[in-house]
Amino acid sequence: FEWDATSTEADNGGTIIKLDSITTGRYKLKYDGSVNVKWFGAVGDGVTDDTQAIQNMFNSDSNYFYIPKGVYVITSTILLPSSGSYTIHGAGTTDTIIKADANTPNINLFDTNGNNGPLKTIRNIEFDGPALNVYGGSAIVLNGNGLHIDNCWFSGIVKGVEVIGTYCSISESTFEYCYYAIYDTTFMQNIYTSNVFYKNENDINITTDGTISGKASIINGVTAIATKTKVINLTNVIGGVISNVATENDGTSYSPTIIHLGGTSKENIISNISTKNFGKYLVFIEGGNNANNTFSNLYASGITYGIFVSVSSENRFSNCRFDSCTNGVHCDTAPYNHFINTLTENCDYGFYIAAAGSCRFVECDTLNSGTSGIHEHSSTTIYTNGCFFDSKDIGSTEKTITYA
C-alpha cells in the first residue's frame, strides 16, 4: 500500500483504505494486472453474502477483475462498470460460481449497466439460479453494446443471458435448465457461436419489434440436447443468418420445434439444420407475414413434420431430405413457396399441399411413400419441373414449368 495524503475517496475494502481517525488521506494498493475479489472481503464459501464485496471490486479503479475459485452467493444485482473497457474472468466454469441466494431468487445476477464502450469480456465463470428454471431473473443482462461472453456456464435460471443491446457475442458457453437460455430483443449484429444447450425449456428466443434488420446477426453452431419447447424461435426477425444446428435426445419424450418463425420474420438465411428421432417440427413457419426466407440443407428423420408452412408465402427451400417423417413437407394455406431438390423417403406423405396455390416444386423426389408422394387439394394450380413422385393425389391442376 502507498499513502496518498490528499485523497478523500471512499474506502472500498480492497484497493482504498481509510483510517477511522482521519478525514483526508488514504492508503492505496499498488498492483499490476487484475484486482482480486478476495481483496475486497469476498469469502466464496457458498454461504456468506458476497454481494457488497463483489460490487466494491467493480466500483474500483480497474479494468481487469479476477474472481478465484469459490461459490459466491449474492442477494441483489451486481452492476458492472458503466463505462470503459474491462475483462472479468474466473478460474473456470466449475470452479468460479456466482449463485443467487435462495431467499432472493428473482434477482438478475450481473447487469452491464448501459455500458456502450468497446472490448468488454466475461469468461470462465458459472452462473447459477436457486432452482431449475423455476425462479430467477437473468444471469447476465446485456443492456449496453459490445459485450462478449466466452466459456461461461448458466444453470437453473429463467433467462441465462438477456440481450437488449447490440454488437454482443456469446461463444463456447453452456446453458442448462433455463427457461430461456438466450433471450434477445434486438438481434442487431449480435453473434452466438458454438454454444451447447441442455434440457432448457427454450434455447434461443429472438423477439424484436420488427422495425430493424438483423444486419448480419449470426447464430452458428448450436448443439441442443433434450430441449422441451423450441430450439430457436424467431419472432419479427429480419435478415438474420442461422447455420449448423444439431439436436440430440437423451431419452426424454419432448417434441420441440427446432426452428420456429413467427410474426413478421423475413429475409433470414437458414442452413444446415438437422434432427433425428427428436422433435415435432424441424421448421415451423407460422403466420401470414413470414416471407422471403431462404432455407437450405435441412435434414430430419423420425419426426412428425420436416417442414410445416402455415399461412406464409414466398419462402424458398433447397437441398432438403426428410426420412421416416409423417409429412416430409406440409403447406397449409401457404401459396408461392418454392421447393428445390427436396427428397422424401419412407414418409406417409412426401408433400402434403392444402390451399397452397402456385407452389413450385423443382427436381423434388419421393420414395417409398406410405399414403401419397404428393397429396394436394384446394390449391387451384401447382407447378412442377423434373420431379419424381412415387404416387400422386392431386385434386387441382398441375402444370409443368421451366424454372431458372
Coordinates of C-alpha atoms in Angstrom, one line a residue:
F1 CA 0.0 0.0 0.0
E2 CA 1.0 3.6 -0.7
W3 CA -0.1 6.6 1.3
D4 CA -2.0 9.4 -0.6
A5 CA -2.2 12.3 1.7
T6 CA -4.8 14.3 -0.4
S7 CA -7.2 11.5 -1.2
T8 CA -10.8 11.6 0.2
E9 CA -12.0 8.6 -1.9
A10 CA -14.4 6.1 -0.3
D11 CA -13.0 3.1 1.4
N12 CA -13.8 0.1 -0.8
G13 CA -12.2 -2.5 1.5
G14 CA -9.7 -3.6 -1.1
T15 CA -7.7 -1.1 -3.0
I16 CA -8.5 2.0 -1.0
I17 CA -8.3 2.0 2.8
K18 CA -9.5 4.9 5.1
L19 CA -8.3 5.1 8.7
D20 CA -11.0 5.7 11.2
S21 CA -9.2 8.6 12.8
I22 CA -8.7 10.8 9.7
T23 CA -10.8 12.6 7.1
T24 CA -8.2 13.3 4.4
G25 CA -5.6 10.7 3.3
R26 CA -6.0 7.1 2.1
Y27 CA -3.8 4.0 1.8
K28 CA -3.9 2.9 -1.9
L29 CA -2.9 -0.6 -3.1
K30 CA -0.3 -0.6 -5.7
Y31 CA -0.9 -3.6 -8.1
D32 CA -0.2 -4.7 -11.6
G33 CA -2.8 -6.8 -13.5
S34 CA -6.2 -7.9 -12.2
V35 CA -7.8 -6.9 -8.9
N36 CA -8.9 -10.0 -6.9
V37 CA -12.4 -10.1 -5.3
K38 CA -10.8 -11.6 -2.2
W39 CA -9.0 -8.3 -1.6
F40 CA -12.4 -6.7 -1.0
G41 CA -13.5 -9.3 1.6
A42 CA -15.4 -11.9 -0.6
V43 CA -15.4 -15.3 1.0
G44 CA -16.7 -17.6 -1.7
D45 CA -17.9 -20.4 0.7
G46 CA -21.4 -20.8 -0.7
V47 CA -22.9 -19.4 2.5
T48 CA -21.6 -15.9 3.1
D49 CA -23.3 -13.0 1.3
D50 CA -20.6 -11.7 -1.0
T51 CA -22.7 -9.1 -2.8
Q52 CA -21.1 -5.9 -1.4
A53 CA -17.5 -7.3 -1.8
I54 CA -18.1 -8.1 -5.5
Q55 CA -19.8 -4.7 -6.1
N56 CA -16.9 -2.9 -4.4
M57 CA -14.5 -4.7 -6.7
F58 CA -16.4 -3.5 -9.8
N59 CA -16.5 0.0 -8.4
S60 CA -12.7 0.1 -8.0
D61 CA -10.5 1.9 -10.5
S62 CA -9.6 -1.1 -12.5
N63 CA -10.3 -2.7 -15.9
Y64 CA -9.3 -6.3 -15.0
F65 CA -11.2 -8.2 -12.4
Y66 CA -10.5 -11.7 -11.2
I67 CA -12.9 -14.0 -9.2
P68 CA -11.0 -17.0 -8.0
K69 CA -12.3 -20.5 -7.2
G70 CA -15.3 -20.5 -4.9
V71 CA -19.1 -20.2 -4.7
Y72 CA -20.1 -16.6 -4.3
V73 CA -23.7 -16.0 -3.0
I74 CA -25.3 -12.7 -4.0
T75 CA -28.6 -11.2 -2.8
S76 CA -29.0 -8.2 -5.2
T77 CA -28.0 -7.3 -8.7
I78 CA -24.3 -6.6 -9.3
L79 CA -23.8 -3.5 -11.5
L80 CA -20.8 -3.8 -13.8
P81 CA -18.8 -0.7 -14.7
S82 CA -20.9 1.8 -16.7
S83 CA -18.2 3.0 -19.0
G84 CA -14.9 1.9 -20.5
S85 CA -13.4 -1.5 -21.3
Y86 CA -13.0 -4.3 -18.9
T87 CA -12.3 -8.0 -18.5
I88 CA -13.9 -10.2 -15.9
H89 CA -12.6 -13.7 -15.6
G90 CA -12.9 -16.6 -13.2
A91 CA -10.9 -19.8 -12.5
G92 CA -13.1 -21.9 -14.7
T93 CA -16.8 -22.8 -15.1
T94 CA -16.8 -25.5 -12.4
D95 CA -14.5 -23.5 -10.1
T96 CA -15.9 -19.9 -10.0
I97 CA -19.6 -19.9 -9.4
I98 CA -21.9 -16.8 -8.9
K99 CA -25.1 -18.0 -7.3
A100 CA -28.4 -16.4 -6.4
D101 CA -29.4 -16.7 -2.8
A102 CA -32.4 -18.9 -2.2
N103 CA -34.1 -16.1 -0.3
T104 CA -33.8 -13.6 -3.2
P105 CA -34.5 -15.9 -6.1
N106 CA -35.8 -13.3 -8.7
I107 CA -32.8 -11.1 -9.0
N108 CA -30.6 -10.5 -12.0
L109 CA -27.1 -11.5 -11.1
F110 CA -24.9 -9.2 -13.3
D111 CA -26.1 -6.1 -15.2
T112 CA -23.9 -4.4 -17.7
N113 CA -25.3 -1.1 -16.6
G114 CA -25.7 0.6 -20.0
N115 CA -22.0 0.5 -20.9
N116 CA -21.6 1.2 -24.7
G117 CA -17.8 1.1 -24.6
P118 CA -15.7 -1.4 -26.6
L119 CA -13.9 -4.5 -25.5
K120 CA -15.9 -5.9 -22.5
T121 CA -15.4 -9.6 -21.8
I122 CA -16.8 -12.1 -19.2
R123 CA -15.2 -15.5 -19.3
N124 CA -14.7 -18.7 -17.3
I125 CA -17.5 -18.2 -14.8
E126 CA -20.6 -20.3 -13.9
F127 CA -23.9 -18.5 -13.0
D128 CA -26.4 -20.5 -11.0
G129 CA -30.0 -19.7 -10.2
P130 CA -31.6 -21.0 -6.9
A131 CA -33.6 -23.7 -8.6
L132 CA -34.1 -25.4 -12.0
N133 CA -35.7 -22.7 -14.2
V134 CA -38.4 -22.1 -11.7
Y135 CA -37.2 -18.9 -10.1
G136 CA -34.8 -16.1 -11.0
G137 CA -34.3 -13.2 -13.4
S138 CA -31.4 -13.3 -15.7
A139 CA -27.8 -14.4 -15.0
I140 CA -26.5 -11.5 -17.2
V141 CA -28.4 -8.6 -18.6
L142 CA -26.7 -7.1 -21.6
N143 CA -28.2 -3.7 -21.7
G144 CA -25.3 -2.0 -23.4
N145 CA -23.3 -2.7 -26.5
G146 CA -20.2 -4.7 -27.3
L147 CA -20.0 -7.2 -24.5
H148 CA -18.5 -10.7 -25.2
I149 CA -19.3 -13.8 -23.1
D150 CA -16.9 -16.7 -23.6
N151 CA -16.7 -20.1 -22.0
C152 CA -19.3 -19.5 -19.3
W153 CA -22.0 -21.8 -17.8
F154 CA -25.6 -20.9 -17.0
S155 CA -27.8 -23.1 -14.9
G156 CA -31.2 -23.2 -13.3
I157 CA -32.4 -19.6 -14.0
V158 CA -35.2 -18.1 -16.0
K159 CA -33.0 -16.3 -18.6
G160 CA -29.4 -17.3 -18.9
V161 CA -28.4 -14.2 -20.9
E162 CA -30.9 -11.4 -21.6
V163 CA -29.7 -9.3 -24.6
I164 CA -31.2 -5.8 -25.0
G165 CA -28.0 -4.4 -26.6
T166 CA -26.2 -4.7 -29.9
Y167 CA -22.7 -5.9 -31.1
C168 CA -22.7 -8.6 -28.4
S169 CA -21.4 -12.1 -28.7
I170 CA -21.7 -15.4 -26.8
S171 CA -19.4 -18.3 -27.6
E172 CA -18.3 -21.7 -26.3
S173 CA -20.8 -21.5 -23.4
T174 CA -23.2 -24.0 -21.9
F175 CA -26.8 -23.4 -20.8
E176 CA -28.8 -25.9 -18.8
Y177 CA -32.2 -26.0 -17.1
C178 CA -33.0 -22.4 -18.1
Y179 CA -36.5 -21.3 -19.3
Y180 CA -34.8 -19.2 -21.9
A181 CA -31.1 -19.8 -22.4
I182 CA -30.6 -16.7 -24.6
Y183 CA -33.4 -14.1 -24.7
D184 CA -32.6 -11.4 -27.3
T185 CA -34.9 -8.4 -28.1
T186 CA -32.7 -6.6 -30.5
F187 CA -30.7 -9.2 -32.7
M188 CA -28.7 -6.4 -34.3
Q189 CA -25.2 -7.5 -35.2
N190 CA -25.1 -10.0 -32.3
I191 CA -23.2 -13.2 -32.8
Y192 CA -23.8 -16.5 -31.0
T193 CA -21.4 -19.3 -31.9
S194 CA -20.6 -22.8 -30.7
N195 CA -22.9 -23.0 -27.7
V196 CA -24.4 -26.1 -26.0
F197 CA -27.9 -26.2 -24.7
Y198 CA -29.1 -28.9 -22.3
K199 CA -32.7 -29.5 -21.0
N200 CA -33.8 -25.9 -21.4
E201 CA -37.4 -25.0 -22.0
N202 CA -36.3 -22.8 -24.8
D203 CA -32.8 -22.4 -26.1
I204 CA -32.6 -19.2 -28.2
N205 CA -35.5 -16.8 -28.3
I206 CA -35.2 -13.8 -30.6
T207 CA -38.2 -11.4 -30.4
T208 CA -37.9 -7.9 -31.8
D209 CA -40.4 -5.2 -32.7
G210 CA -39.9 -5.9 -36.4
T211 CA -38.7 -2.4 -37.3
I212 CA -34.9 -3.1 -37.7
S213 CA -33.0 -5.5 -39.8
G214 CA -30.8 -8.2 -38.2
K215 CA -27.9 -6.6 -40.1
A216 CA -25.9 -9.8 -40.3
S217 CA -26.7 -11.1 -36.8
I218 CA -25.5 -14.6 -36.7
I219 CA -26.3 -17.9 -34.9
N220 CA -23.8 -20.5 -35.8
G221 CA -23.0 -23.8 -34.1
V222 CA -25.9 -24.9 -31.8
T223 CA -25.9 -28.3 -30.1
A224 CA -29.4 -28.7 -28.4
I225 CA -29.9 -31.7 -26.1
A226 CA -33.4 -32.5 -24.8
T227 CA -34.9 -29.1 -25.4
K228 CA -38.5 -29.0 -24.3
T229 CA -40.3 -26.4 -26.5
K230 CA -38.2 -24.5 -29.1
V231 CA -34.6 -24.7 -30.0
I232 CA -34.6 -21.4 -32.0
N233 CA -37.5 -19.0 -32.1
L234 CA -37.6 -16.0 -34.4
T235 CA -40.4 -13.5 -34.0
N236 CA -40.3 -10.3 -36.1
V237 CA -36.7 -11.0 -37.1
I238 CA -35.4 -9.6 -40.4
G239 CA -32.1 -10.5 -42.0
G240 CA -30.6 -13.0 -39.6
V241 CA -28.2 -15.8 -40.5
I242 CA -28.6 -19.1 -38.8
S243 CA -26.5 -22.2 -39.6
N244 CA -25.2 -25.5 -38.2
V245 CA -27.9 -26.5 -35.7
A246 CA -28.0 -30.1 -34.5
T247 CA -30.1 -31.8 -31.8
E248 CA -29.7 -34.8 -29.6
N249 CA -32.1 -36.6 -27.3
D250 CA -31.2 -38.2 -24.0
G251 CA -34.3 -40.5 -23.9
T252 CA -36.9 -37.9 -23.0
S253 CA -40.3 -37.7 -24.7
Y254 CA -40.1 -34.0 -25.5
S255 CA -41.2 -32.9 -29.0
P256 CA -39.9 -29.4 -29.6
T257 CA -39.8 -27.3 -32.7
I258 CA -36.2 -26.9 -33.9
I259 CA -36.7 -23.7 -36.0
H260 CA -39.8 -21.6 -35.5
L261 CA -40.6 -18.4 -37.4
G262 CA -43.5 -16.2 -36.3
G263 CA -44.8 -12.6 -36.5
T264 CA -43.1 -10.8 -39.4
S265 CA -39.8 -12.7 -39.9
K266 CA -38.4 -12.0 -43.4
E267 CA -35.2 -12.3 -45.4
N268 CA -33.5 -14.7 -43.0
I269 CA -30.9 -17.2 -44.3
I270 CA -31.1 -20.6 -42.5
S271 CA -28.9 -23.6 -43.4
N272 CA -27.5 -26.9 -42.2
I273 CA -30.3 -27.8 -39.7
S274 CA -30.7 -31.4 -38.6
T275 CA -32.5 -33.7 -36.2
K276 CA -33.1 -37.4 -35.8
N277 CA -35.8 -39.0 -33.8
F278 CA -36.3 -35.8 -31.8
G279 CA -38.8 -33.0 -32.2
K280 CA -42.2 -32.5 -33.8
Y281 CA -41.2 -29.9 -36.5
L282 CA -37.7 -29.3 -38.0
V283 CA -39.0 -26.0 -39.4
F284 CA -42.4 -24.4 -38.5
I285 CA -43.3 -21.2 -40.2
E286 CA -46.4 -19.7 -38.7
G287 CA -48.3 -16.6 -39.7
G288 CA -49.0 -14.6 -42.8
N289 CA -46.1 -12.2 -42.7
N290 CA -43.2 -14.6 -42.8
A291 CA -41.8 -14.3 -46.3
N292 CA -38.7 -14.3 -48.4
N293 CA -36.8 -16.6 -46.1
T294 CA -34.2 -18.9 -47.6
F295 CA -33.6 -22.5 -46.2
S296 CA -31.0 -25.0 -47.4
N297 CA -29.5 -28.3 -46.4
L298 CA -32.3 -29.4 -44.0
Y299 CA -32.4 -32.9 -42.7
A300 CA -34.9 -34.7 -40.4
S301 CA -35.6 -38.3 -39.7
G302 CA -38.2 -39.9 -37.5
I303 CA -40.3 -36.8 -36.6
T304 CA -43.8 -35.6 -37.4
Y305 CA -43.0 -32.7 -39.9
G306 CA -39.9 -31.9 -41.8
I307 CA -41.2 -28.5 -42.9
F308 CA -44.6 -27.1 -41.9
V309 CA -45.6 -23.8 -43.5
S310 CA -48.8 -22.2 -42.3
V311 CA -50.3 -19.0 -43.9
S312 CA -46.9 -17.9 -45.1
S313 CA -45.7 -17.4 -48.6
E314 CA -42.7 -16.9 -50.9
N315 CA -40.2 -18.8 -48.9
R316 CA -37.5 -20.9 -50.6
F317 CA -36.3 -24.4 -49.6
S318 CA -33.5 -26.3 -51.3
N319 CA -31.4 -29.4 -50.8
C320 CA -33.6 -30.9 -48.2
R321 CA -34.1 -34.5 -47.2
F322 CA -36.7 -36.0 -44.9
D323 CA -36.8 -39.6 -43.9
S324 CA -39.4 -41.6 -42.0
C325 CA -41.5 -38.5 -41.1
T326 CA -45.3 -38.4 -41.0
N327 CA -45.2 -35.5 -43.6
G328 CA -41.9 -34.5 -45.2
V329 CA -43.4 -31.1 -46.3
H330 CA -46.7 -29.7 -45.2
C331 CA -48.1 -26.5 -46.7
D332 CA -51.4 -25.2 -45.3
T333 CA -52.8 -22.0 -46.9
A334 CA -49.3 -21.2 -47.9
P335 CA -49.0 -20.2 -51.5
Y336 CA -46.0 -19.3 -53.6
N337 CA -43.4 -21.3 -51.6
H338 CA -40.6 -22.9 -53.6
F339 CA -39.1 -26.3 -53.1
I340 CA -36.0 -27.3 -55.0
N341 CA -34.1 -30.6 -54.9
T342 CA -36.0 -31.9 -52.0
L343 CA -36.2 -35.7 -51.3
T344 CA -38.6 -37.5 -49.0
E345 CA -38.2 -41.2 -48.2
N346 CA -40.4 -43.5 -46.1
C347 CA -42.8 -40.7 -45.2
D348 CA -46.6 -41.2 -45.0
Y349 CA -47.0 -38.1 -47.1
G350 CA -43.9 -36.8 -49.0
F351 CA -45.6 -33.4 -49.8
Y352 CA -49.0 -32.5 -48.3
I353 CA -50.3 -29.4 -50.0
A354 CA -53.6 -27.8 -48.8
A355 CA -54.8 -24.5 -50.2
A356 CA -51.3 -23.6 -51.2
G357 CA -51.7 -22.5 -54.8
S358 CA -48.8 -21.6 -57.1
C359 CA -46.2 -23.5 -55.1
R360 CA -43.2 -24.6 -57.1
F361 CA -41.6 -28.0 -57.0
V362 CA -38.3 -28.4 -59.0
E363 CA -36.4 -31.7 -59.0
C364 CA -38.2 -33.0 -56.0
D365 CA -38.5 -36.8 -55.4
T366 CA -40.5 -39.0 -53.2
L367 CA -39.6 -42.7 -52.4
N368 CA -41.5 -45.4 -50.5
S369 CA -44.3 -43.0 -49.5
G370 CA -47.0 -44.6 -47.3
T371 CA -50.2 -42.8 -48.4
S372 CA -49.0 -40.4 -51.1
G373 CA -45.9 -39.0 -52.6
I374 CA -47.7 -35.7 -53.1
H375 CA -51.2 -35.0 -51.9
E376 CA -52.8 -31.7 -53.0
H377 CA -56.2 -30.2 -52.6
S378 CA -57.8 -26.7 -52.8
S379 CA -54.7 -25.1 -54.3
T380 CA -56.0 -24.2 -57.8
T381 CA -52.6 -24.8 -59.5
I382 CA -49.2 -26.2 -58.6
Y383 CA -46.2 -26.1 -60.7
T384 CA -43.6 -28.8 -61.1
N385 CA -40.4 -29.5 -63.1
G386 CA -38.2 -32.5 -63.2
C387 CA -39.9 -34.2 -60.2
F388 CA -40.5 -37.9 -59.5
F389 CA -43.4 -38.6 -57.2
D390 CA -43.9 -42.3 -56.4
S391 CA -47.6 -41.6 -56.1
K392 CA -49.9 -38.6 -56.7
D393 CA -53.2 -37.4 -55.3
I394 CA -53.6 -34.1 -57.0
G395 CA -57.1 -32.6 -56.8
S396 CA -56.3 -29.3 -58.6
T397 CA -54.2 -28.5 -61.7
E398 CA -50.6 -29.5 -62.1
K399 CA -48.6 -27.6 -64.7
T400 CA -45.0 -28.1 -65.9
I401 CA -42.8 -25.1 -65.8
T402 CA -39.4 -24.0 -66.9
Y403 CA -37.6 -23.0 -63.7
A404 CA -34.4 -20.8 -63.7

